[in-house]
Amino acid sequence: TGIAEWRVKNPVHLVLYYRYIRFFPDGQFLYKTTPATVSKVARRMREMPTGPTEMQGEEGVVAGRYHFHHDLVYTSMVYPGSRATEIRSKLQLRSTTPARNNRLDILALMSYRRESGQYIPMDPDPQAADEDDAKGFTRGLNTYCFVPWHRVQTSEMNLGIDQMDYFCTG
C-alpha cells in the first residue's frame, strides 16, 4: 500500500506567466501573454507588424489601440481571426516615486461580443459603454510594471522562478 508520507493530499501547481504591453506614440500597442521572460519577448515587440498577426505560439502578438484621458489609459484589441471578441481594459497610470509613472493598475477588464463587427468607440465615461454584451473579469488583475528598453537584458524580471520567489509590483 505504500508509505503514508509520500501521499500528496494538497498538490500546489505554480503557474508563471507575464503580460506584456508595448505602447507606440500613434495610439497603437502590442500585447502578449507568455511564460517567457522580458529578454526573450522584447524582439517580437520592437515594432508594429505590417500584416495580420498570429496570437498563438512564440511569435504571436496581438495589436490594439489605446488612448489617454487624464491619468487613465483605455485599451481595445480584437483577437486575430475573430471579429466578434473585443477585449477592453481601463488602466490607471501611477508612480511609486514622485514623477516616475512606472505602474499601470488594471481598474477594469472586459470582453465584448461583437457579432455584427460594429465598432463602438472607447469612451472615458464608464457608463457610456454598451454593457449589454460585456463580460467583466476580476481574476488576474495585477499591476503592470514598466521595464525600460535599455534594461530589457538586465531586468530582475528575467530571473527564473528558482531565483525569484515573488515580485511585488508596488
CSV table of N, CA and C in Angstrom, one decimal:
chain,number,residue,atom,x,y,z
A,1,THR,N,0.8,-1.2,0.0
A,1,THR,CA,0.0,0.0,0.0
A,1,THR,C,0.8,1.3,0.0
A,2,GLY,N,2.1,1.2,0.3
A,2,GLY,CA,3.0,2.4,0.2
A,2,GLY,C,3.2,3.1,1.5
A,3,ILE,N,4.1,4.0,1.4
A,3,ILE,CA,4.5,4.8,2.6
A,3,ILE,C,3.5,6.0,2.7
A,4,ALA,N,3.0,6.2,3.9
A,4,ALA,CA,2.0,7.3,4.1
A,4,ALA,C,2.6,8.7,3.9
A,5,GLU,N,3.8,8.9,4.2
A,5,GLU,CA,4.4,10.2,4.0
A,5,GLU,C,4.5,10.7,2.5
A,6,TRP,N,4.5,9.7,1.6
A,6,TRP,CA,4.6,10.0,0.2
A,6,TRP,C,3.3,10.4,-0.5
A,7,ARG,N,2.2,10.3,0.2
A,7,ARG,CA,0.9,10.7,-0.4
A,7,ARG,C,0.8,12.2,-0.5
A,8,VAL,N,0.3,12.6,-1.6
A,8,VAL,CA,0.1,14.0,-1.8
A,8,VAL,C,-1.4,14.3,-1.6
A,9,LYS,N,-1.7,15.1,-0.6
A,9,LYS,CA,-3.0,15.4,-0.3
A,9,LYS,C,-3.5,16.8,-0.9
A,10,ASN,N,-2.6,17.7,-0.9
A,10,ASN,CA,-3.0,19.1,-1.4
A,10,ASN,C,-1.9,19.5,-2.4
A,11,PRO,N,-1.9,19.1,-3.6
A,11,PRO,CA,-0.8,19.5,-4.5
A,11,PRO,C,-0.9,21.0,-4.9
A,12,VAL,N,0.2,21.6,-5.1
A,12,VAL,CA,0.3,23.0,-5.5
A,12,VAL,C,0.9,23.1,-6.8
A,13,HIS,N,0.2,23.8,-7.7
A,13,HIS,CA,0.7,24.0,-9.1
A,13,HIS,C,1.0,25.4,-9.3
A,14,LEU,N,2.3,25.8,-9.5
A,14,LEU,CA,2.7,27.1,-9.6
A,14,LEU,C,2.7,27.5,-11.1
A,15,VAL,N,1.9,28.4,-11.5
A,15,VAL,CA,1.9,28.8,-12.9
A,15,VAL,C,2.4,30.2,-13.0
A,16,LEU,N,3.4,30.4,-13.8
A,16,LEU,CA,4.0,31.8,-14.0
A,16,LEU,C,3.8,32.2,-15.5
A,17,TYR,N,3.2,33.4,-15.6
A,17,TYR,CA,3.1,34.0,-16.9
A,17,TYR,C,3.2,35.5,-16.8
A,18,TYR,N,3.6,36.1,-17.9
A,18,TYR,CA,3.7,37.6,-17.9
A,18,TYR,C,2.7,38.1,-19.0
A,19,ARG,N,2.3,39.3,-18.7
A,19,ARG,CA,1.5,40.1,-19.7
A,19,ARG,C,2.4,41.3,-20.1
A,20,TYR,N,2.7,41.3,-21.4
A,20,TYR,CA,3.5,42.4,-21.9
A,20,TYR,C,2.6,43.4,-22.8
A,21,ILE,N,2.9,44.7,-22.6
A,21,ILE,CA,2.2,45.7,-23.4
A,21,ILE,C,3.3,46.6,-23.9
A,22,ARG,N,3.3,46.9,-25.2
A,22,ARG,CA,4.3,47.9,-25.7
A,22,ARG,C,3.4,49.0,-26.4
A,23,PHE,N,3.5,50.2,-25.8
A,23,PHE,CA,2.7,51.3,-26.4
A,23,PHE,C,3.5,52.1,-27.4
A,24,PHE,N,2.9,52.5,-28.5
A,24,PHE,CA,3.5,53.3,-29.5
A,24,PHE,C,2.9,54.7,-29.5
A,25,PRO,N,3.6,55.7,-30.0
A,25,PRO,CA,3.1,57.1,-29.9
A,25,PRO,C,1.9,57.3,-30.8
A,26,ASP,N,1.6,56.5,-31.8
A,26,ASP,CA,0.5,56.8,-32.7
A,26,ASP,C,-0.9,56.2,-32.1
A,27,GLY,N,-0.9,55.7,-30.9
A,27,GLY,CA,-2.2,55.2,-30.3
A,27,GLY,C,-2.3,53.7,-30.5
A,28,GLN,N,-1.3,53.0,-31.0
A,28,GLN,CA,-1.4,51.6,-31.1
A,28,GLN,C,-0.5,50.9,-30.1
A,29,PHE,N,-0.8,49.6,-29.8
A,29,PHE,CA,0.0,48.9,-28.8
A,29,PHE,C,0.1,47.4,-29.2
A,30,LEU,N,1.1,46.7,-28.7
A,30,LEU,CA,1.2,45.3,-28.9
A,30,LEU,C,1.0,44.6,-27.5
A,31,TYR,N,0.4,43.5,-27.5
A,31,TYR,CA,0.1,42.7,-26.3
A,31,TYR,C,0.5,41.3,-26.5
A,32,LYS,N,1.1,40.7,-25.4
A,32,LYS,CA,1.4,39.3,-25.4
A,32,LYS,C,1.3,38.7,-24.0
A,33,THR,N,0.8,37.5,-23.9
A,33,THR,CA,0.8,36.8,-22.7
A,33,THR,C,1.6,35.5,-22.9
A,34,THR,N,2.6,35.3,-22.0
A,34,THR,CA,3.5,34.2,-22.2
A,34,THR,C,4.3,33.9,-20.9
A,35,PRO,N,4.8,32.7,-20.8
A,35,PRO,CA,5.7,32.4,-19.7
A,35,PRO,C,7.1,32.9,-19.9
A,36,ALA,N,7.4,33.3,-21.1
A,36,ALA,CA,8.8,33.8,-21.4
A,36,ALA,C,9.2,35.1,-20.7
A,37,THR,N,10.4,35.2,-20.4
A,37,THR,CA,10.9,36.4,-19.7
A,37,THR,C,11.0,37.6,-20.7
A,38,VAL,N,11.2,38.8,-20.2
A,38,VAL,CA,11.2,40.0,-21.0
A,38,VAL,C,12.3,40.0,-22.0
A,39,SER,N,13.4,39.5,-21.7
A,39,SER,CA,14.6,39.5,-22.6
A,39,SER,C,14.3,38.6,-23.8
A,40,LYS,N,13.4,37.6,-23.7
A,40,LYS,CA,13.1,36.7,-24.8
A,40,LYS,C,12.0,37.2,-25.7
A,41,VAL,N,11.1,38.1,-25.1
A,41,VAL,CA,9.9,38.6,-25.8
A,41,VAL,C,10.2,39.9,-26.5
A,42,ALA,N,11.1,40.7,-26.0
A,42,ALA,CA,11.3,42.1,-26.4
A,42,ALA,C,11.5,42.2,-27.9
A,43,ARG,N,12.2,41.3,-28.6
A,43,ARG,CA,12.5,41.4,-30.0
A,43,ARG,C,11.2,41.3,-30.8
A,44,ARG,N,10.2,40.6,-30.3
A,44,ARG,CA,8.9,40.5,-31.0
A,44,ARG,C,8.0,41.7,-30.9
A,45,MET,N,8.4,42.6,-29.9
A,45,MET,CA,7.6,43.7,-29.6
A,45,MET,C,8.3,45.1,-30.0
A,46,ARG,N,9.3,45.0,-30.8
A,46,ARG,CA,10.0,46.3,-31.1
A,46,ARG,C,9.3,47.2,-32.0
A,47,GLU,N,8.5,46.6,-33.0
A,47,GLU,CA,7.8,47.4,-33.9
A,47,GLU,C,6.4,46.8,-34.2
A,48,MET,N,5.5,47.6,-34.7
A,48,MET,CA,4.2,47.1,-35.1
A,48,MET,C,4.3,46.2,-36.3
A,49,PRO,N,3.6,45.1,-36.3
A,49,PRO,CA,3.6,44.3,-37.5
A,49,PRO,C,2.9,44.9,-38.7
A,50,THR,N,3.4,44.7,-39.9
A,50,THR,CA,2.8,45.3,-41.1
A,50,THR,C,1.5,44.5,-41.6
A,51,GLY,N,1.4,43.3,-41.2
A,51,GLY,CA,0.3,42.5,-41.7
A,51,GLY,C,-0.5,41.9,-40.5
A,52,PRO,N,-1.3,40.9,-40.8
A,52,PRO,CA,-2.0,40.2,-39.7
A,52,PRO,C,-1.0,39.5,-38.8
A,53,THR,N,-1.4,39.4,-37.5
A,53,THR,CA,-0.5,38.8,-36.5
A,53,THR,C,-1.2,37.5,-36.1
A,54,GLU,N,-0.3,36.6,-35.6
A,54,GLU,CA,-0.8,35.3,-35.0
A,54,GLU,C,-0.8,35.6,-33.5
A,55,MET,N,-1.9,35.0,-32.9
A,55,MET,CA,-2.0,35.1,-31.5
A,55,MET,C,-1.2,34.0,-30.8
A,56,GLN,N,-1.3,32.8,-31.4
A,56,GLN,CA,-0.7,31.6,-30.7
A,56,GLN,C,0.8,31.5,-31.0
A,57,GLY,N,1.5,30.8,-30.1
A,57,GLY,CA,2.9,30.4,-30.3
A,57,GLY,C,3.8,31.5,-29.9
A,58,GLU,N,5.1,31.2,-30.0
A,58,GLU,CA,6.2,32.0,-29.5
A,58,GLU,C,6.2,33.4,-30.3
A,59,GLU,N,5.9,33.4,-31.5
A,59,GLU,CA,5.9,34.6,-32.3
A,59,GLU,C,4.7,35.5,-32.2
A,60,GLY,N,3.6,35.0,-31.6
A,60,GLY,CA,2.3,35.6,-31.6
A,60,GLY,C,2.2,36.8,-30.7
A,61,VAL,N,1.7,37.9,-31.3
A,61,VAL,CA,1.4,39.1,-30.5
A,61,VAL,C,0.0,39.6,-31.0
A,62,VAL,N,-0.6,40.4,-30.2
A,62,VAL,CA,-1.9,41.0,-30.6
A,62,VAL,C,-1.8,42.5,-30.7
A,63,ALA,N,-2.3,43.1,-31.7
A,63,ALA,CA,-2.2,44.5,-31.9
A,63,ALA,C,-3.5,45.1,-31.5
A,64,GLY,N,-3.4,46.3,-30.9
A,64,GLY,CA,-4.6,47.0,-30.4
A,64,GLY,C,-4.5,48.5,-30.5
A,65,ARG,N,-5.4,49.2,-29.9
A,65,ARG,CA,-5.3,50.7,-29.9
A,65,ARG,C,-5.6,51.2,-28.5
A,66,TYR,N,-5.1,52.4,-28.2
A,66,TYR,CA,-5.3,52.9,-26.8
A,66,TYR,C,-5.5,54.4,-26.9
A,67,HIS,N,-6.0,55.0,-25.8
A,67,HIS,CA,-5.9,56.5,-25.7
A,67,HIS,C,-5.9,56.9,-24.2
A,68,PHE,N,-5.4,58.1,-24.0
A,68,PHE,CA,-5.3,58.6,-22.6
A,68,PHE,C,-6.5,59.5,-22.3
A,69,HIS,N,-6.9,59.6,-21.1
A,69,HIS,CA,-7.8,60.5,-20.5
A,69,HIS,C,-7.4,60.9,-19.1
A,70,HIS,N,-6.7,62.0,-18.9
A,70,HIS,CA,-6.1,62.3,-17.7
A,70,HIS,C,-5.0,61.3,-17.3
A,71,ASP,N,-5.2,60.6,-16.1
A,71,ASP,CA,-4.2,59.5,-15.8
A,71,ASP,C,-4.7,58.1,-16.1
A,72,LEU,N,-5.8,58.0,-16.9
A,72,LEU,CA,-6.4,56.7,-17.3
A,72,LEU,C,-6.0,56.4,-18.7
A,73,VAL,N,-5.8,55.1,-19.0
A,73,VAL,CA,-5.4,54.6,-20.3
A,73,VAL,C,-6.5,53.6,-20.6
A,74,TYR,N,-7.1,53.8,-21.8
A,74,TYR,CA,-8.2,52.9,-22.3
A,74,TYR,C,-7.6,52.1,-23.4
A,75,THR,N,-7.7,50.7,-23.4
A,75,THR,CA,-7.1,49.9,-24.4
A,75,THR,C,-8.3,49.1,-25.0
A,76,SER,N,-8.1,48.7,-26.3
A,76,SER,CA,-9.0,47.8,-27.0
A,76,SER,C,-8.3,47.0,-28.0
A,77,MET,N,-8.5,45.7,-28.0
A,77,MET,CA,-7.9,44.8,-29.0
A,77,MET,C,-8.9,43.7,-29.4
A,78,VAL,N,-8.8,43.3,-30.7
A,78,VAL,CA,-9.6,42.3,-31.2
A,78,VAL,C,-8.7,41.1,-31.5
A,79,TYR,N,-9.0,39.9,-31.0
A,79,TYR,CA,-8.2,38.8,-31.2
A,79,TYR,C,-8.1,38.5,-32.7
A,80,PRO,N,-6.9,38.1,-33.2
A,80,PRO,CA,-6.7,37.8,-34.6
A,80,PRO,C,-7.6,36.6,-35.0
A,81,GLY,N,-8.3,36.7,-36.2
A,81,GLY,CA,-9.1,35.7,-36.7
A,81,GLY,C,-10.5,35.7,-36.1
A,82,SER,N,-10.8,36.7,-35.2
A,82,SER,CA,-12.1,36.8,-34.6
A,82,SER,C,-12.5,38.3,-34.6
A,83,ARG,N,-13.5,38.6,-35.4
A,83,ARG,CA,-14.1,40.0,-35.3
A,83,ARG,C,-15.1,40.1,-34.3
A,84,ALA,N,-15.5,39.0,-33.6
A,84,ALA,CA,-16.6,39.1,-32.6
A,84,ALA,C,-16.1,39.2,-31.2
A,85,THR,N,-14.9,39.1,-30.9
A,85,THR,CA,-14.4,39.2,-29.5
A,85,THR,C,-13.4,40.3,-29.3
A,86,GLU,N,-13.9,41.3,-28.6
A,86,GLU,CA,-13.0,42.5,-28.3
A,86,GLU,C,-12.7,42.5,-26.8
A,87,ILE,N,-11.5,42.8,-26.5
A,87,ILE,CA,-11.0,42.9,-25.1
A,87,ILE,C,-10.7,44.3,-24.8
A,88,ARG,N,-11.3,44.9,-23.8
A,88,ARG,CA,-11.0,46.3,-23.4
A,88,ARG,C,-10.5,46.3,-22.0
A,89,SER,N,-9.7,47.3,-21.7
A,89,SER,CA,-9.2,47.5,-20.3
A,89,SER,C,-9.2,48.9,-20.0
A,90,LYS,N,-9.3,49.2,-18.7
A,90,LYS,CA,-9.2,50.6,-18.2
A,90,LYS,C,-8.1,50.5,-17.2
A,91,LEU,N,-7.0,51.2,-17.5
A,91,LEU,CA,-5.8,51.2,-16.7
A,91,LEU,C,-5.5,52.6,-16.1
A,92,GLN,N,-4.9,52.6,-14.9
A,92,GLN,CA,-4.6,53.9,-14.3
A,92,GLN,C,-3.1,54.0,-14.1
A,93,LEU,N,-2.5,55.1,-14.6
A,93,LEU,CA,-1.1,55.3,-14.5
A,93,LEU,C,-0.8,55.9,-13.2
A,94,ARG,N,0.3,55.4,-12.5
A,94,ARG,CA,0.7,56.0,-11.2
A,94,ARG,C,2.2,55.8,-11.0
A,95,SER,N,2.7,56.4,-10.0
A,95,SER,CA,4.1,56.4,-9.7
A,95,SER,C,4.4,55.8,-8.3
A,96,THR,N,5.4,55.0,-8.2
A,96,THR,CA,5.9,54.5,-6.9
A,96,THR,C,6.8,55.5,-6.2
A,97,THR,N,7.4,56.4,-7.0
A,97,THR,CA,8.2,57.5,-6.5
A,97,THR,C,7.7,58.8,-7.3
A,98,PRO,N,7.9,60.0,-6.8
A,98,PRO,CA,7.4,61.2,-7.5
A,98,PRO,C,7.9,61.3,-9.0
A,99,ALA,N,6.9,61.6,-9.8
A,99,ALA,CA,7.1,61.9,-11.3
A,99,ALA,C,7.7,60.7,-12.0
A,100,ARG,N,7.5,59.5,-11.6
A,100,ARG,CA,8.1,58.4,-12.3
A,100,ARG,C,7.1,57.7,-13.3
A,101,ASN,N,5.8,57.7,-13.0
A,101,ASN,CA,4.8,57.0,-13.8
A,101,ASN,C,5.3,55.6,-14.3
A,102,ASN,N,5.5,54.7,-13.3
A,102,ASN,CA,6.1,53.4,-13.6
A,102,ASN,C,5.2,52.3,-13.3
A,103,ARG,N,3.9,52.5,-13.1
A,103,ARG,CA,3.0,51.4,-12.8
A,103,ARG,C,1.7,51.7,-13.6
A,104,LEU,N,1.0,50.6,-14.0
A,104,LEU,CA,-0.3,50.7,-14.6
A,104,LEU,C,-1.2,49.7,-13.8
A,105,ASP,N,-2.2,50.3,-13.1
A,105,ASP,CA,-3.1,49.5,-12.3
A,105,ASP,C,-4.3,49.1,-13.2
A,106,ILE,N,-4.7,47.9,-13.2
A,106,ILE,CA,-5.8,47.4,-14.0
A,106,ILE,C,-7.1,47.7,-13.2
A,107,LEU,N,-7.9,48.7,-13.7
A,107,LEU,CA,-9.1,49.0,-13.0
A,107,LEU,C,-10.3,48.2,-13.5
A,108,ALA,N,-10.3,47.8,-14.8
A,108,ALA,CA,-11.4,47.0,-15.3
A,108,ALA,C,-10.8,46.3,-16.6
A,109,LEU,N,-11.3,45.1,-16.7
A,109,LEU,CA,-11.0,44.2,-17.9
A,109,LEU,C,-12.3,43.6,-18.3
A,110,MET,N,-12.7,43.9,-19.6
A,110,MET,CA,-14.0,43.4,-20.1
A,110,MET,C,-13.8,42.8,-21.5
A,111,SER,N,-14.6,41.8,-21.8
A,111,SER,CA,-14.7,41.2,-23.1
A,111,SER,C,-16.1,41.5,-23.7
A,112,TYR,N,-16.1,41.8,-25.0
A,112,TYR,CA,-17.3,42.2,-25.6
A,112,TYR,C,-17.5,41.2,-26.8
A,113,ARG,N,-18.8,40.8,-27.0
A,113,ARG,CA,-19.1,40.1,-28.2
A,113,ARG,C,-19.6,41.0,-29.3
A,114,ARG,N,-19.0,41.1,-30.4
A,114,ARG,CA,-19.3,42.0,-31.4
A,114,ARG,C,-19.7,41.2,-32.7
A,115,GLU,N,-20.9,40.5,-32.6
A,115,GLU,CA,-21.3,39.6,-33.6
A,115,GLU,C,-21.4,40.4,-35.0
A,116,SER,N,-21.9,41.6,-34.9
A,116,SER,CA,-22.1,42.4,-36.2
A,116,SER,C,-20.8,43.0,-36.7
A,117,GLY,N,-19.7,42.9,-35.9
A,117,GLY,CA,-18.4,43.6,-36.3
A,117,GLY,C,-18.5,45.1,-36.2
A,118,GLN,N,-19.6,45.6,-35.5
A,118,GLN,CA,-19.8,47.0,-35.4
A,118,GLN,C,-18.7,47.6,-34.5
A,119,TYR,N,-18.2,48.8,-34.8
A,119,TYR,CA,-17.2,49.5,-34.0
A,119,TYR,C,-17.9,50.3,-33.0
A,120,ILE,N,-17.6,50.2,-31.7
A,120,ILE,CA,-18.2,51.1,-30.7
A,120,ILE,C,-17.0,51.8,-30.1
A,121,PRO,N,-17.0,53.1,-30.1
A,121,PRO,CA,-15.8,53.9,-29.6
A,121,PRO,C,-15.6,53.7,-28.1
A,122,MET,N,-14.3,53.8,-27.7
A,122,MET,CA,-14.0,53.8,-26.3
A,122,MET,C,-14.3,55.1,-25.8
A,123,ASP,N,-14.9,55.2,-24.6
A,123,ASP,CA,-15.4,56.4,-24.1
A,123,ASP,C,-14.9,56.5,-22.6
A,124,PRO,N,-14.4,57.7,-22.3
A,124,PRO,CA,-13.9,57.9,-20.9
A,124,PRO,C,-14.9,57.8,-19.8
A,125,ASP,N,-16.2,57.9,-20.2
A,125,ASP,CA,-17.3,57.7,-19.2
A,125,ASP,C,-17.6,56.2,-19.1
A,126,PRO,N,-17.4,55.6,-18.0
A,126,PRO,CA,-17.6,54.2,-17.9
A,126,PRO,C,-19.1,53.8,-18.1
A,127,GLN,N,-20.0,54.7,-17.9
A,127,GLN,CA,-21.4,54.3,-18.1
A,127,GLN,C,-21.8,54.5,-19.5
A,128,ALA,N,-21.0,55.0,-20.4
A,128,ALA,CA,-21.3,55.3,-21.8
A,128,ALA,C,-21.1,54.0,-22.6
A,129,ALA,N,-20.4,53.0,-22.1
A,129,ALA,CA,-20.1,51.8,-22.9
A,129,ALA,C,-21.4,51.0,-23.0
A,130,ASP,N,-21.5,50.2,-24.1
A,130,ASP,CA,-22.6,49.3,-24.3
A,130,ASP,C,-22.3,48.1,-23.4
A,131,GLU,N,-23.0,48.0,-22.3
A,131,GLU,CA,-22.8,47.0,-21.3
A,131,GLU,C,-23.6,45.7,-21.5
A,132,ASP,N,-24.5,45.7,-22.5
A,132,ASP,CA,-25.4,44.6,-22.7
A,132,ASP,C,-24.6,43.3,-23.2
A,133,ASP,N,-23.5,43.5,-23.9
A,133,ASP,CA,-22.8,42.4,-24.4
A,133,ASP,C,-21.4,42.3,-23.8
A,134,ALA,N,-21.2,42.9,-22.6
A,134,ALA,CA,-20.0,42.9,-21.9
A,134,ALA,C,-19.9,41.8,-20.8
A,135,LYS,N,-18.7,41.3,-20.6
A,135,LYS,CA,-18.4,40.4,-19.5
A,135,LYS,C,-17.2,40.9,-18.8
A,136,GLY,N,-17.3,41.2,-17.5
A,136,GLY,CA,-16.2,41.6,-16.7
A,136,GLY,C,-15.4,40.5,-16.1
A,137,PHE,N,-14.1,40.8,-15.8
A,137,PHE,CA,-13.2,39.8,-15.2
A,137,PHE,C,-12.7,40.4,-13.9
A,138,THR,N,-12.5,39.6,-12.9
A,138,THR,CA,-12.0,40.0,-11.6
A,138,THR,C,-10.7,39.3,-11.3
A,139,ARG,N,-10.3,38.2,-11.9
A,139,ARG,CA,-9.1,37.5,-11.6
A,139,ARG,C,-8.0,37.9,-12.5
A,140,GLY,N,-6.8,37.9,-12.0
A,140,GLY,CA,-5.6,38.2,-12.8
A,140,GLY,C,-5.4,39.7,-13.1
A,141,LEU,N,-5.9,40.5,-12.2
A,141,LEU,CA,-5.9,42.0,-12.4
A,141,LEU,C,-4.7,42.6,-11.7
A,142,ASN,N,-3.6,42.0,-11.8
A,142,ASN,CA,-2.4,42.6,-11.1
A,142,ASN,C,-1.9,43.8,-11.9
A,143,THR,N,-1.1,44.6,-11.2
A,143,THR,CA,-0.5,45.8,-11.7
A,143,THR,C,0.6,45.5,-12.7
A,144,TYR,N,0.6,46.3,-13.8
A,144,TYR,CA,1.8,46.2,-14.8
A,144,TYR,C,2.9,47.0,-14.2
A,145,CYS,N,4.1,46.6,-14.4
A,145,CYS,CA,5.3,47.4,-14.1
A,145,CYS,C,6.1,47.7,-15.4
A,146,PHE,N,6.8,48.8,-15.4
A,146,PHE,CA,7.5,49.2,-16.6
A,146,PHE,C,8.9,48.6,-16.6
A,147,VAL,N,9.4,48.2,-17.7
A,147,VAL,CA,10.8,47.8,-17.9
A,147,VAL,C,11.3,48.6,-19.1
A,148,PRO,N,12.2,49.6,-18.8
A,148,PRO,CA,12.8,50.4,-19.9
A,148,PRO,C,13.5,49.6,-20.9
A,149,TRP,N,13.5,50.0,-22.2
A,149,TRP,CA,14.2,49.2,-23.2
A,149,TRP,C,15.6,49.0,-22.9
A,150,HIS,N,16.3,50.0,-22.4
A,150,HIS,CA,17.7,49.9,-22.1
A,150,HIS,C,18.0,48.9,-21.0
A,151,ARG,N,17.0,48.4,-20.2
A,151,ARG,CA,17.2,47.5,-19.2
A,151,ARG,C,16.6,46.1,-19.5
A,152,VAL,N,16.1,45.9,-20.7
A,152,VAL,CA,15.5,44.6,-21.0
A,152,VAL,C,16.3,43.4,-20.7
A,153,GLN,N,17.6,43.5,-21.1
A,153,GLN,CA,18.5,42.3,-20.8
A,153,GLN,C,18.9,42.1,-19.4
A,154,THR,N,18.9,43.2,-18.6
A,154,THR,CA,19.4,43.2,-17.2
A,154,THR,C,18.3,43.3,-16.2
A,155,SER,N,17.1,43.3,-16.5
A,155,SER,CA,16.0,43.5,-15.6
A,155,SER,C,15.9,42.3,-14.7
A,156,GLU,N,15.5,42.5,-13.4
A,156,GLU,CA,15.2,41.4,-12.5
A,156,GLU,C,14.0,40.5,-12.9
A,157,MET,N,13.2,41.0,-13.9
A,157,MET,CA,12.1,40.2,-14.4
A,157,MET,C,12.6,39.1,-15.3
A,158,ASN,N,13.9,39.0,-15.6
A,158,ASN,CA,14.5,37.9,-16.3
A,158,ASN,C,14.9,36.7,-15.4
A,159,LEU,N,14.9,36.9,-14.1
A,159,LEU,CA,15.2,35.8,-13.2
A,159,LEU,C,14.3,34.7,-13.3
A,160,GLY,N,14.8,33.5,-13.1
A,160,GLY,CA,13.9,32.3,-13.2
A,160,GLY,C,13.1,32.2,-11.9
A,161,ILE,N,12.2,31.3,-11.9
A,161,ILE,CA,11.3,31.1,-10.7
A,161,ILE,C,12.1,30.5,-9.5
A,162,ASP,N,13.3,29.9,-9.8
A,162,ASP,CA,14.1,29.3,-8.7
A,162,ASP,C,14.9,30.4,-8.1
A,163,GLN,N,15.1,31.6,-8.7
A,163,GLN,CA,15.9,32.7,-8.2
A,163,GLN,C,15.0,33.8,-7.6
A,164,MET,N,13.8,33.9,-8.1
A,164,MET,CA,12.9,35.0,-7.6
A,164,MET,C,11.6,34.4,-7.1
A,165,ASP,N,11.5,34.4,-5.8
A,165,ASP,CA,10.3,33.8,-5.2
A,165,ASP,C,9.0,34.5,-5.5
A,166,TYR,N,9.1,35.9,-5.5
A,166,TYR,CA,7.9,36.7,-5.8
A,166,TYR,C,8.4,38.1,-6.2
A,167,PHE,N,7.6,38.8,-6.9
A,167,PHE,CA,7.9,40.2,-7.2
A,167,PHE,C,6.7,41.0,-6.9
A,168,CYS,N,6.9,42.0,-6.0
A,168,CYS,CA,5.8,42.9,-5.6
A,168,CYS,C,5.8,44.1,-6.6
A,169,THR,N,4.7,44.3,-7.3
A,169,THR,CA,4.6,45.3,-8.2
A,169,THR,C,4.4,46.7,-7.6
A,170,GLY,N,4.1,46.7,-6.3
A,170,GLY,CA,4.0,48.0,-5.6
A,170,GLY,C,2.8,48.9,-5.8
